[in-house]
PDB file of C-alpha atoms and ligand atoms in Angstrom:
ATOM      1  CA  UNK A   1     199.770 136.644 106.922  1.00 54.00           C
ATOM      2  CA  UNK A   2     200.457 139.646 109.953  1.00 67.00           C
ATOM      3  CA  UNK A   3     199.578 143.154 108.516  1.00 90.00           C
ATOM      4  CA  UNK A   4     199.205 142.511 104.963  1.00 97.00           C
ATOM      5  CA  UNK A   5     195.793 144.041 103.050  1.00 98.00           C
ATOM      6  CA  UNK A   6     194.357 142.248  99.830  1.00 98.00           C
ATOM      7  CA  UNK A   7     192.034 144.477  97.722  1.00 98.00           C
ATOM      8  CA  UNK A   8     189.972 143.410  95.686  1.00 98.00           C
ATOM      9  CA  UNK A   9     187.915 145.271  92.795  1.00 98.00           C
ATOM     10  CA  UNK A  10     184.767 143.999  91.046  1.00 98.00           C
ATOM     11  CA  UNK A  11     183.160 141.312  93.088  1.00 97.00           C
ATOM     12  CA  UNK A  12     181.606 138.695  91.049  1.00 97.00           C
ATOM     13  CA  UNK A  13     182.754 134.559  90.981  1.00 97.00           C
ATOM     14  CA  UNK A  14     185.660 135.442  90.596  1.00 98.00           C
ATOM     15  CA  UNK A  15     186.068 137.771  92.749  1.00 98.00           C
ATOM     16  CA  UNK A  16     184.366 136.497  95.879  1.00 98.00           C
ATOM     17  CA  UNK A  17     185.745 132.941  95.439  1.00 98.00           C
ATOM     18  CA  UNK A  18     189.268 134.524  95.933  1.00 98.00           C
ATOM     19  CA  UNK A  19     188.343 136.616  98.702  1.00 98.00           C
ATOM     20  CA  UNK A  20     186.347 133.099 100.178  1.00 98.00           C
ATOM     21  CA  UNK A  21     189.610 131.235  99.717  1.00 98.00           C
ATOM     22  CA  UNK A  22     192.368 133.913 100.982  1.00 98.00           C
ATOM     23  CA  UNK A  23     190.260 134.585 104.341  1.00 98.00           C
ATOM     24  CA  UNK A  24     189.637 131.230 104.900  1.00 97.00           C
ATOM     25  CA  UNK A  25     193.428 130.607 104.482  1.00 95.00           C
ATOM     26  CA  UNK A  26     193.912 133.246 106.288  1.00 95.00           C
ATOM     27  CA  UNK A  27     197.016 134.445 103.886  1.00 94.00           C
ATOM     28  CA  UNK A  28     196.199 137.796 105.098  1.00 97.00           C
ATOM     29  CA  UNK A  29     194.875 140.142 107.768  1.00 97.00           C
ATOM     30  CA  UNK A  30     191.997 141.992 106.058  1.00 98.00           C
ATOM     31  CA  UNK A  31     190.861 142.177 102.019  1.00 98.00           C
ATOM     32  CA  UNK A  32     188.310 144.799 101.382  1.00 98.00           C
ATOM     33  CA  UNK A  33     185.951 143.963  98.616  1.00 98.00           C
ATOM     34  CA  UNK A  34     185.160 147.327  96.597  1.00 98.00           C
ATOM     35  CA  UNK A  35     182.550 146.611  93.945  1.00 97.00           C
ATOM     36  CA  UNK A  36     180.151 149.222  92.473  1.00 96.00           C
ATOM     37  CA  UNK A  37     176.926 146.655  93.831  1.00 96.00           C
ATOM     38  CA  UNK A  38     177.023 148.362  96.992  1.00 95.00           C
ATOM     39  CA  UNK A  39     174.522 145.289  99.010  1.00 96.00           C
ATOM     40  CA  UNK A  40     175.803 142.765  96.727  1.00 96.00           C
ATOM     41  CA  UNK A  41     179.694 143.498  98.381  1.00 97.00           C
ATOM     42  CA  UNK A  42     178.612 144.231 101.657  1.00 98.00           C
ATOM     43  CA  UNK A  43     176.216 140.809 102.147  1.00 98.00           C
ATOM     44  CA  UNK A  44     179.805 139.029 100.159  1.00 98.00           C
ATOM     45  CA  UNK A  45     182.007 140.888 102.910  1.00 98.00           C
ATOM     46  CA  UNK A  46     179.545 139.560 105.698  1.00 98.00           C
ATOM     47  CA  UNK A  47     178.682 135.781 104.981  1.00 98.00           C
ATOM     48  CA  UNK A  48     182.857 135.525 103.862  1.00 98.00           C
ATOM     49  CA  UNK A  49     183.895 137.306 107.346  1.00 97.00           C
ATOM     50  CA  UNK A  50     181.912 134.893 108.187  1.00 98.00           C
ATOM     51  CA  UNK A  51     183.137 131.876 107.121  1.00 98.00           C
ATOM     52  CA  UNK A  52     186.755 132.658 108.099  1.00 97.00           C
ATOM     53  CA  UNK A  53     185.799 132.824 111.011  1.00 97.00           C
ATOM     54  CA  UNK A  54     184.135 129.026 111.155  1.00 97.00           C
ATOM     55  CA  UNK A  55     187.833 128.616 110.044  1.00 97.00           C
ATOM     56  CA  UNK A  56     189.506 130.268 112.778  1.00 97.00           C
ATOM     57  CA  UNK A  57     190.748 132.718 110.280  1.00 97.00           C
ATOM     58  CA  UNK A  58     192.267 135.556 111.351  1.00 96.00           C
ATOM     59  CA  UNK A  59     191.526 137.879 108.281  1.00 97.00           C
ATOM     60  CA  UNK A  60     189.372 140.692 108.567  1.00 97.00           C
ATOM     61  CA  UNK A  61     187.019 141.700 105.141  1.00 98.00           C
ATOM     62  CA  UNK A  62     184.759 144.775 105.131  1.00 98.00           C
ATOM     63  CA  UNK A  63     183.783 146.614 102.597  1.00 98.00           C
ATOM     64  CA  UNK A  64     184.774 149.519 100.975  1.00 98.00           C
ATOM     65  CA  UNK A  65     182.436 152.823 101.151  1.00 96.00           C
ATOM     66  CA  UNK A  66     184.750 154.659  99.143  1.00 96.00           C
ATOM     67  CA  UNK A  67     188.420 154.773  97.397  1.00 97.00           C
ATOM     68  CA  UNK A  68     190.154 155.594  99.946  1.00 98.00           C
ATOM     69  CA  UNK A  69     189.355 151.794 102.112  1.00 98.00           C
ATOM     70  CA  UNK A  70     192.175 150.664  99.419  1.00 98.00           C
ATOM     71  CA  UNK A  71     194.881 153.080 101.525  1.00 98.00           C
ATOM     72  CA  UNK A  72     197.640 150.805 102.769  1.00 98.00           C
ATOM     73  CA  UNK A  73     196.674 147.304 100.289  1.00 98.00           C
ATOM     74  CA  UNK A  74     199.863 145.171  99.630  1.00 98.00           C
ATOM     75  CA  UNK A  75     198.198 143.533  96.511  1.00 98.00           C
ATOM     76  CA  UNK A  76     195.068 145.333  94.540  1.00 98.00           C
ATOM     77  CA  UNK A  77     193.738 142.557  92.381  1.00 98.00           C
ATOM     78  CA  UNK A  78     191.228 143.623  89.609  1.00 98.00           C
ATOM     79  CA  UNK A  79     188.669 141.521  88.751  1.00 98.00           C
ATOM     80  CA  UNK A  80     186.301 144.586  87.438  1.00 98.00           C
ATOM     81  CA  UNK A  81     184.355 143.917  84.100  1.00 97.00           C
ATOM     82  CA  UNK A  82     181.774 142.215  82.171  1.00 96.00           C
ATOM     83  CA  UNK A  83     182.313 138.552  81.322  1.00 95.00           C
ATOM     84  CA  UNK A  84     181.438 137.235  77.133  1.00 95.00           C
ATOM     85  CA  UNK A  85     178.603 135.272  76.977  1.00 93.00           C
ATOM     86  CA  UNK A  86     178.461 131.847  74.410  1.00 93.00           C
ATOM     87  CA  UNK A  87     179.480 133.317  70.980  1.00 92.00           C
ATOM     88  CA  UNK A  88     181.803 135.999  71.602  1.00 95.00           C
ATOM     89  CA  UNK A  89     185.647 135.698  71.976  1.00 95.00           C
ATOM     90  CA  UNK A  90     186.682 137.577  75.180  1.00 97.00           C
ATOM     91  CA  UNK A  91     188.067 140.252  72.862  1.00 96.00           C
ATOM     92  CA  UNK A  92     184.981 140.910  72.297  1.00 97.00           C
ATOM     93  CA  UNK A  93     185.235 143.165  76.413  1.00 97.00           C
ATOM     94  CA  UNK A  94     187.883 144.600  74.944  1.00 98.00           C
ATOM     95  CA  UNK A  95     185.763 148.404  75.020  1.00 97.00           C
ATOM     96  CA  UNK A  96     184.135 147.919  77.679  1.00 98.00           C
ATOM     97  CA  UNK A  97     185.750 146.725  80.437  1.00 98.00           C
ATOM     98  CA  UNK A  98     188.663 148.766  78.664  1.00 98.00           C
ATOM     99  CA  UNK A  99     186.220 151.931  80.121  1.00 98.00           C
ATOM    100  CA  UNK A 100     185.441 149.944  83.207  1.00 98.00           C
ATOM    101  CA  UNK A 101     189.307 149.178  83.837  1.00 98.00           C
ATOM    102  CA  UNK A 102     190.270 153.126  83.590  1.00 98.00           C
ATOM    103  CA  UNK A 103     187.919 154.183  86.128  1.00 97.00           C
ATOM    104  CA  UNK A 104     188.776 151.239  89.071  1.00 97.00           C
ATOM    105  CA  UNK A 105     192.950 152.396  88.359  1.00 97.00           C
ATOM    106  CA  UNK A 106     192.061 155.031  88.488  1.00 97.00           C
ATOM    107  CA  UNK A 107     191.217 154.492  92.097  1.00 97.00           C
ATOM    108  CA  UNK A 108     194.427 152.489  93.017  1.00 98.00           C
ATOM    109  CA  UNK A 109     196.461 156.047  91.655  1.00 98.00           C
ATOM    110  CA  UNK A 110     195.451 157.502  93.963  1.00 98.00           C
ATOM    111  CA  UNK A 111     194.183 155.765  96.767  1.00 98.00           C
ATOM    112  CA  UNK A 112     197.200 152.769  96.544  1.00 98.00           C
ATOM    113  CA  UNK A 113     200.307 153.585  94.383  1.00 98.00           C
ATOM    114  CA  UNK A 114     202.437 151.029  96.428  1.00 98.00           C
ATOM    115  CA  UNK A 115     199.921 147.935  96.007  1.00 98.00           C
ATOM    116  CA  UNK A 116     200.925 145.568  93.313  1.00 98.00           C
ATOM    117  CA  UNK A 117     198.768 145.519  90.755  1.00 98.00           C
ATOM    118  CA  UNK A 118     196.512 141.942  89.898  1.00 99.00           C
ATOM    119  CA  UNK A 119     194.008 142.867  86.834  1.00 98.00           C
ATOM    120  CA  UNK A 120     192.088 139.390  85.953  1.00 98.00           C
ATOM    121  CA  UNK A 121     189.627 140.678  84.150  1.00 98.00           C
ATOM    122  CA  UNK A 122     189.789 140.633  80.005  1.00 98.00           C
ATOM    123  CA  UNK A 123     190.824 140.735  77.791  1.00 98.00           C
ATOM    124  CA  UNK A 124     193.660 140.371  79.652  1.00 98.00           C
ATOM    125  CA  UNK A 125     196.509 140.990  78.292  1.00 98.00           C
ATOM    126  CA  UNK A 126     194.751 144.010  76.770  1.00 98.00           C
ATOM    127  CA  UNK A 127     193.414 144.764  79.955  1.00 98.00           C
ATOM    128  CA  UNK A 128     197.152 144.402  81.233  1.00 98.00           C
ATOM    129  CA  UNK A 129     198.014 147.309  79.563  1.00 98.00           C
ATOM    130  CA  UNK A 130     195.212 149.454  79.779  1.00 98.00           C
ATOM    131  CA  UNK A 131     196.417 149.340  83.262  1.00 98.00           C
ATOM    132  CA  UNK A 132     199.817 150.343  82.497  1.00 98.00           C
ATOM    133  CA  UNK A 133     198.686 152.668  80.707  1.00 98.00           C
ATOM    134  CA  UNK A 134     196.690 155.002  82.601  1.00 97.00           C
ATOM    135  CA  UNK A 135     198.079 155.090  86.049  1.00 98.00           C
ATOM    136  CA  UNK A 136     202.353 155.029  85.268  1.00 97.00           C
ATOM    137  CA  UNK A 137     202.404 152.593  87.070  1.00 98.00           C
ATOM    138  CA  UNK A 138     205.544 150.790  86.514  1.00 98.00           C
ATOM    139  CA  UNK A 139     205.351 146.948  84.614  1.00 98.00           C
ATOM    140  CA  UNK A 140     206.949 144.563  87.624  1.00 98.00           C
ATOM    141  CA  UNK A 141     203.426 146.185  89.221  1.00 98.00           C
ATOM    142  CA  UNK A 142     201.402 144.796  87.123  1.00 98.00           C
ATOM    143  CA  UNK A 143     201.326 141.332  86.264  1.00 98.00           C
ATOM    144  CA  UNK A 144     198.014 139.208  84.681  1.00 98.00           C
ATOM    145  CA  UNK A 145     196.651 136.436  86.258  1.00 98.00           C
ATOM    146  CA  UNK A 146     196.334 133.704  82.793  1.00 97.00           C
ATOM    147  CA  UNK A 147     198.522 131.290  82.410  1.00 98.00           C
ATOM    148  CA  UNK A 148     198.483 129.628  85.676  1.00 98.00           C
ATOM    149  CA  UNK A 149     195.067 129.328  85.137  1.00 98.00           C
ATOM    150  CA  UNK A 150     195.113 127.978  80.793  1.00 98.00           C
ATOM    151  CA  UNK A 151     198.694 125.635  82.609  1.00 98.00           C
ATOM    152  CA  UNK A 152     195.883 124.278  84.752  1.00 98.00           C
ATOM    153  CA  UNK A 153     193.865 123.076  82.394  1.00 98.00           C
ATOM    154  CA  UNK A 154     196.534 121.401  80.043  1.00 98.00           C
ATOM    155  CA  UNK A 155     197.413 119.684  83.246  1.00 98.00           C
ATOM    156  CA  UNK A 156     193.705 118.474  83.108  1.00 98.00           C
ATOM    157  CA  UNK A 157     194.099 117.372  79.774  1.00 98.00           C
ATOM    158  CA  UNK A 158     196.546 116.122  80.219  1.00 98.00           C
ATOM    159  CA  UNK A 159     194.961 114.147  82.891  1.00 98.00           C
ATOM    160  CA  UNK A 160     191.909 113.052  81.474  1.00 97.00           C
ATOM    161  CA  UNK A 161     194.673 111.633  78.428  1.00 97.00           C
ATOM    162  CA  UNK A 162     196.435 109.749  80.186  1.00 96.00           C
ATOM    163  CA  UNK A 163     194.849 108.357  82.953  1.00 96.00           C
ATOM    164  CA  UNK A 164     197.843 108.617  85.557  1.00 96.00           C
ATOM    165  CA  UNK A 165     200.167 111.448  87.387  1.00 96.00           C
ATOM    166  CA  UNK A 166     197.271 113.495  89.100  1.00 97.00           C
ATOM    167  CA  UNK A 167     199.273 115.771  91.697  1.00 97.00           C
ATOM    168  CA  UNK A 168     202.658 115.356  89.234  1.00 98.00           C
ATOM    169  CA  UNK A 169     201.653 116.958  86.104  1.00 98.00           C
ATOM    170  CA  UNK A 170     203.883 119.832  85.229  1.00 97.00           C
ATOM    171  CA  UNK A 171     202.452 122.271  81.882  1.00 97.00           C
ATOM    172  CA  UNK A 172     202.790 124.724  79.872  1.00 96.00           C
ATOM    173  CA  UNK A 173     201.429 127.513  77.902  1.00 97.00           C
ATOM    174  CA  UNK A 174     203.169 130.739  76.706  1.00 97.00           C
ATOM    175  CA  UNK A 175     201.232 133.891  74.493  1.00 98.00           C
ATOM    176  CA  UNK A 176     197.983 135.646  75.261  1.00 98.00           C
ATOM    177  CA  UNK A 177     195.191 134.421  77.464  1.00 98.00           C
ATOM    178  CA  UNK A 178     192.852 134.265  73.730  1.00 96.00           C
ATOM    179  CA  UNK A 179     192.831 132.150  71.255  1.00 95.00           C
ATOM    180  CA  UNK A 180     195.896 131.985  69.449  1.00 96.00           C
ATOM    181  CA  UNK A 181     197.552 131.600  73.517  1.00 98.00           C
ATOM    182  CA  UNK A 182     200.816 128.893  73.021  1.00 98.00           C
ATOM    183  CA  UNK A 183     200.503 125.536  74.940  1.00 97.00           C
ATOM    184  CA  UNK A 184     204.107 124.214  75.332  1.00 96.00           C
ATOM    185  CA  UNK A 185     203.626 120.368  74.760  1.00 96.00           C
ATOM    186  CA  UNK A 186     207.699 119.933  75.663  1.00 92.00           C
ATOM    187  CA  UNK A 187     208.034 121.511  78.656  1.00 94.00           C
ATOM    188  CA  UNK A 188     205.189 119.939  80.123  1.00 97.00           C
ATOM    189  CA  UNK A 189     205.725 116.034  82.033  1.00 98.00           C
ATOM    190  CA  UNK A 190     204.190 114.192  83.787  1.00 98.00           C
ATOM    191  CA  UNK A 191     206.613 113.451  86.471  1.00 96.00           C
ATOM    192  CA  UNK A 192     209.228 114.819  84.611  1.00 96.00           C
ATOM    193  CA  UNK A 193     208.948 112.208  81.834  1.00 96.00           C
ATOM    194  CA  UNK A 194     207.908 114.801  79.110  1.00 95.00           C
ATOM    195  CA  UNK A 195     204.446 114.724  77.221  1.00 97.00           C
ATOM    196  CA  UNK A 196     205.544 114.114  74.092  1.00 95.00           C
ATOM    197  CA  UNK A 197     207.205 110.807  75.344  1.00 95.00           C
ATOM    198  CA  UNK A 198     204.128 109.129  76.539  1.00 96.00           C
ATOM    199  CA  UNK A 199     201.154 110.936  74.591  1.00 98.00           C
ATOM    200  CA  UNK A 200     200.521 110.373  70.444  1.00 98.00           C
ATOM    201  CA  UNK A 201     200.932 113.588  68.423  1.00 97.00           C
ATOM    202  CA  UNK A 202     197.594 113.274  67.776  1.00 98.00           C
ATOM    203  CA  UNK A 203     196.952 113.058  71.661  1.00 98.00           C
ATOM    204  CA  UNK A 204     198.807 115.658  72.167  1.00 98.00           C
ATOM    205  CA  UNK A 205     197.411 117.817  69.155  1.00 98.00           C
ATOM    206  CA  UNK A 206     194.039 117.688  70.621  1.00 98.00           C
ATOM    207  CA  UNK A 207     195.201 118.529  74.557  1.00 98.00           C
ATOM    208  CA  UNK A 208     195.791 121.684  72.308  1.00 98.00           C
ATOM    209  CA  UNK A 209     193.520 122.207  70.771  1.00 98.00           C
ATOM    210  CA  UNK A 210     190.927 121.807  74.309  1.00 98.00           C
ATOM    211  CA  UNK A 211     193.528 123.782  76.318  1.00 98.00           C
ATOM    212  CA  UNK A 212     192.729 126.239  73.896  1.00 98.00           C
ATOM    213  CA  UNK A 213     188.719 125.359  74.020  1.00 97.00           C
ATOM    214  CA  UNK A 214     188.736 125.873  78.013  1.00 98.00           C
ATOM    215  CA  UNK A 215     187.558 128.909  79.073  1.00 97.00           C
ATOM    216  CA  UNK A 216     184.639 128.388  76.652  1.00 97.00           C
ATOM    217  CA  UNK A 217     183.972 125.470  77.347  1.00 97.00           C
ATOM    218  CA  UNK A 218     182.932 126.086  80.296  1.00 97.00           C
ATOM    219  CA  UNK A 219     180.926 129.626  78.604  1.00 97.00           C
ATOM    220  CA  UNK A 220     179.247 127.023  76.736  1.00 96.00           C
ATOM    221  CA  UNK A 221     178.222 125.019  80.203  1.00 97.00           C
ATOM    222  CA  UNK A 222     176.940 128.375  81.960  1.00 96.00           C
ATOM    223  CA  UNK A 223     175.638 130.419  79.101  1.00 94.00           C
ATOM    224  CA  UNK A 224     175.402 132.777  81.694  1.00 93.00           C
ATOM    225  CA  UNK A 225     179.318 133.748  82.656  1.00 93.00           C
ATOM    226  CA  UNK A 226     183.023 132.135  83.261  1.00 96.00           C
ATOM    227  CA  UNK A 227     184.721 130.152  84.848  1.00 98.00           C
ATOM    228  CA  UNK A 228     185.230 130.539  88.804  1.00 98.00           C
ATOM    229  CA  UNK A 229     187.383 128.673  90.975  1.00 98.00           C
ATOM    230  CA  UNK A 230     190.660 127.965  88.766  1.00 98.00           C
ATOM    231  CA  UNK A 231     191.117 132.023  88.438  1.00 98.00           C
ATOM    232  CA  UNK A 232     190.099 133.082  91.529  1.00 98.00           C
ATOM    233  CA  UNK A 233     192.740 129.548  92.669  1.00 98.00           C
ATOM    234  CA  UNK A 234     195.218 130.084  90.002  1.00 98.00           C
ATOM    235  CA  UNK A 235     195.309 133.929  91.874  1.00 98.00           C
ATOM    236  CA  UNK A 236     195.658 133.257  95.695  1.00 98.00           C
ATOM    237  CA  UNK A 237     198.460 131.646  93.703  1.00 98.00           C
ATOM    238  CA  UNK A 238     199.896 134.832  92.746  1.00 98.00           C
ATOM    239  CA  UNK A 239     198.642 137.011  95.493  1.00 98.00           C
ATOM    240  CA  UNK A 240     200.941 134.548  98.669  1.00 98.00           C
ATOM    241  CA  UNK A 241     203.432 135.017  96.219  1.00 98.00           C
ATOM    242  CA  UNK A 242     203.262 137.759  96.113  1.00 98.00           C
ATOM    243  CA  UNK A 243     203.052 138.437  99.786  1.00 98.00           C
ATOM    244  CA  UNK A 244     205.176 136.269 101.058  1.00 97.00           C
ATOM    245  CA  UNK A 245     207.955 137.133  98.749  1.00 98.00           C
ATOM    246  CA  UNK A 246     207.512 133.945  97.811  1.00 98.00           C
ATOM    247  CA  UNK A 247     210.214 134.729  94.901  1.00 98.00           C
ATOM    248  CA  UNK A 248     207.792 131.636  93.292  1.00 98.00           C
ATOM    249  CA  UNK A 249     208.225 131.311  88.423  1.00 98.00           C
ATOM    250  CA  UNK A 250     204.121 131.048  87.067  1.00 98.00           C
ATOM    251  CA  UNK A 251     203.204 132.029  83.712  1.00 98.00           C
ATOM    252  CA  UNK A 252     201.724 135.741  84.534  1.00 98.00           C
ATOM    253  CA  UNK A 253     201.445 137.500  81.117  1.00 98.00           C
ATOM    254  CA  UNK A 254     203.725 140.870  81.929  1.00 98.00           C
ATOM    255  CA  UNK A 255     205.240 143.392  79.657  1.00 98.00           C
ATOM    256  CA  UNK A 256     208.318 143.140  77.649  1.00 98.00           C
ATOM    257  CA  UNK A 257     210.936 145.807  77.257  1.00 97.00           C
ATOM    258  CA  UNK A 258     212.251 143.775  74.618  1.00 97.00           C
ATOM    259  CA  UNK A 259     212.242 140.401  75.663  1.00 98.00           C
ATOM    260  CA  UNK A 260     211.472 137.827  72.968  1.00 97.00           C
ATOM    261  CA  UNK A 261     212.020 140.307  70.531  1.00 97.00           C
ATOM    262  CA  UNK A 262     209.598 142.848  71.410  1.00 98.00           C
ATOM    263  CA  UNK A 263     208.454 146.683  73.842  1.00 97.00           C
ATOM    264  CA  UNK A 264     205.908 147.856  74.445  1.00 97.00           C
ATOM    265  CA  UNK A 265     203.039 144.515  74.729  1.00 98.00           C
ATOM    266  CA  UNK A 266     201.811 143.240  77.464  1.00 98.00           C
ATOM    267  CA  UNK A 267     201.092 139.015  76.904  1.00 98.00           C
ATOM    268  CA  UNK A 268     201.629 136.034  78.814  1.00 98.00           C
ATOM    269  CA  UNK A 269     205.212 134.236  80.196  1.00 98.00           C
ATOM    270  CA  UNK A 270     207.024 132.885  82.896  1.00 98.00           C
ATOM    271  CA  UNK A 271     208.782 135.372  85.682  1.00 98.00           C
ATOM    272  CA  UNK A 272     209.056 135.203  89.475  1.00 98.00           C
ATOM    273  CA  UNK A 273     206.729 136.720  91.683  1.00 98.00           C
ATOM    274  CA  UNK A 274     208.008 138.458  94.951  1.00 98.00           C
ATOM    275  CA  UNK A 275     207.231 140.910  96.975  1.00 98.00           C
ATOM    276  CA  UNK A 276     208.107 143.662  93.638  1.00 98.00           C
ATOM    277  CA  UNK A 277     205.588 142.010  92.063  1.00 98.00           C
ATOM    278  CA  UNK A 278     207.457 140.899  88.532  1.00 98.00           C
ATOM    279  CA  UNK A 279     211.384 140.244  89.344  1.00 98.00           C
ATOM    280  CA  UNK A 280     212.279 138.607  87.040  1.00 98.00           C
ATOM    281  CA  UNK A 281     210.759 137.786  83.160  1.00 98.00           C
ATOM    282  CA  UNK A 282     212.678 134.205  81.821  1.00 98.00           C
ATOM    283  CA  UNK A 283     213.309 132.886  77.929  1.00 97.00           C
ATOM    284  CA  UNK A 284     212.688 129.836  77.709  1.00 94.00           C
ATOM    285  CA  UNK A 285     214.398 128.386  74.268  1.00 93.00           C
ATOM    286  CA  UNK A 286     211.652 128.465  71.003  1.00 94.00           C
ATOM    287  CA  UNK A 287     211.783 126.382  68.405  1.00 94.00           C
ATOM    288  CA  UNK A 288     210.807 127.381  64.589  1.00 96.00           C
ATOM    289  CA  UNK A 289     206.812 125.823  65.568  1.00 94.00           C
ATOM    290  CA  UNK A 290     206.578 127.411  69.076  1.00 95.00           C
ATOM    291  CA  UNK A 291     208.487 131.024  67.909  1.00 97.00           C
ATOM    292  CA  UNK A 292     205.874 131.130  64.739  1.00 97.00           C
ATOM    293  CA  UNK A 293     202.850 130.536  66.891  1.00 97.00           C
ATOM    294  CA  UNK A 294     204.191 133.062  69.306  1.00 98.00           C
ATOM    295  CA  UNK A 295     204.602 135.453  67.056  1.00 98.00           C
ATOM    296  CA  UNK A 296     201.037 134.799  65.956  1.00 98.00           C
ATOM    297  CA  UNK A 297     199.606 135.149  70.056  1.00 98.00           C
ATOM    298  CA  UNK A 298     200.993 138.245  70.491  1.00 98.00           C
ATOM    299  CA  UNK A 299     200.431 139.907  67.197  1.00 98.00           C
ATOM    300  CA  UNK A 300     196.200 139.093  68.563  1.00 98.00           C
ATOM    301  CA  UNK A 301     197.567 141.111  71.785  1.00 98.00           C
ATOM    302  CA  UNK A 302     199.558 143.501  68.826  1.00 98.00           C
ATOM    303  CA  UNK A 303     195.541 143.724  67.144  1.00 98.00           C
ATOM    304  CA  UNK A 304     194.000 145.147  70.677  1.00 98.00           C
ATOM    305  CA  UNK A 305     196.425 147.300  71.868  1.00 98.00           C
ATOM    306  CA  UNK A 306     196.362 149.156  68.445  1.00 98.00           C
ATOM    307  CA  UNK A 307     192.762 149.619  69.162  1.00 98.00           C
ATOM    308  CA  UNK A 308     193.242 151.014  72.901  1.00 98.00           C
ATOM    309  CA  UNK A 309     195.602 153.142  70.884  1.00 97.00           C
ATOM    310  CA  UNK A 310     193.307 154.804  68.440  1.00 96.00           C
ATOM    311  CA  UNK A 311     190.574 154.964  71.265  1.00 94.00           C
ATOM    312  CA  UNK A 312     192.165 155.975  75.332  1.00 92.00           C
ATOM    313  CA  UNK A 313     196.101 157.246  74.742  1.00 88.00           C
TER     314      UNK A 313
HETATM  315  C1  LMR B   1     188.532 131.783  81.351  1.00 86.37           C
HETATM  316  O1  LMR B   1     190.272 131.193  80.720  1.00 86.37           O
HETATM  317  O2  LMR B   1     187.661 131.155  81.650  1.00 86.37           O
HETATM  318  C2  LMR B   1     189.029 132.986  81.883  1.00 86.37           C
HETATM  319  O3  LMR B   1     189.674 133.990  80.701  1.00 86.37           O
HETATM  320  C3  LMR B   1     187.228 133.599  81.537  1.00 86.37           C
HETATM  321  C4  LMR B   1     186.594 133.779  79.653  1.00 86.37           C
HETATM  322  O4  LMR B   1     185.504 134.742  79.385  1.00 86.37           O
HETATM  323  O5  LMR B   1     186.962 132.516  79.176  1.00 86.37           O
END
């Protein structure tokens, strides 16, 4: 993409893997990496830039010296924050990561106030809320990455169970990116065939539970961090949809203003992504059971938002 700039704030595993994917594919002309660890971010910028040269990509990768280097960004991705450790839920990161989010979003506000912002930090929905309230940006401008990741995890577990249809599985997960997320089996298909036609109730329940615990499973195995390949790839799809004005429909974490009967809360729903960020929110028909699971998931996000409101806003 000619003259498109992506800045990534927080260059840990997800941020650096994302930069690597975007640079090698030549999705944008410029990538700026920003992190408080000066030597690490310089090393990442050099290494990824050299990789882009090996890939004969035109993307130039640089480490930011200060916030000014975010100027003229089309997209800013925020992955800054600490990851959870085994035994923790994403929600345990709330106060630490909210403080980090508040400080990094100030730079975005000052230097890149026209950029579309993709939030990846956890607890995801509460961090999107923090970014929105701190920046005062419009709700189409800030969007959280989680639904693509959770849906990809569901597809993985469906494939594991059915044993066929690799690359032909579409899954749908809604609600907050937390323990109460809502995988939707009747919106999940193998080459267009609903999984409810292929699998038993017990098998589907197993897939749903595994999907909800997909992040935790990796946290437990890694011991010192959380997943990054799938989160980075999911984020790269969102970056591409925005830069190329693709109008793709993805499940993302967004601010609701009346949709699904909710206002002033952030949660995961299907949206259209284009150059204006969140260009449309789709309201799926949910049956009674799904609606009550969705309500429960939104309630969990609301509990976090209530803490944020009391401490920060
Ligand atoms: C994930 O789902 O992989 C991320 O939200 C990281 C985590 O803590 O599980």
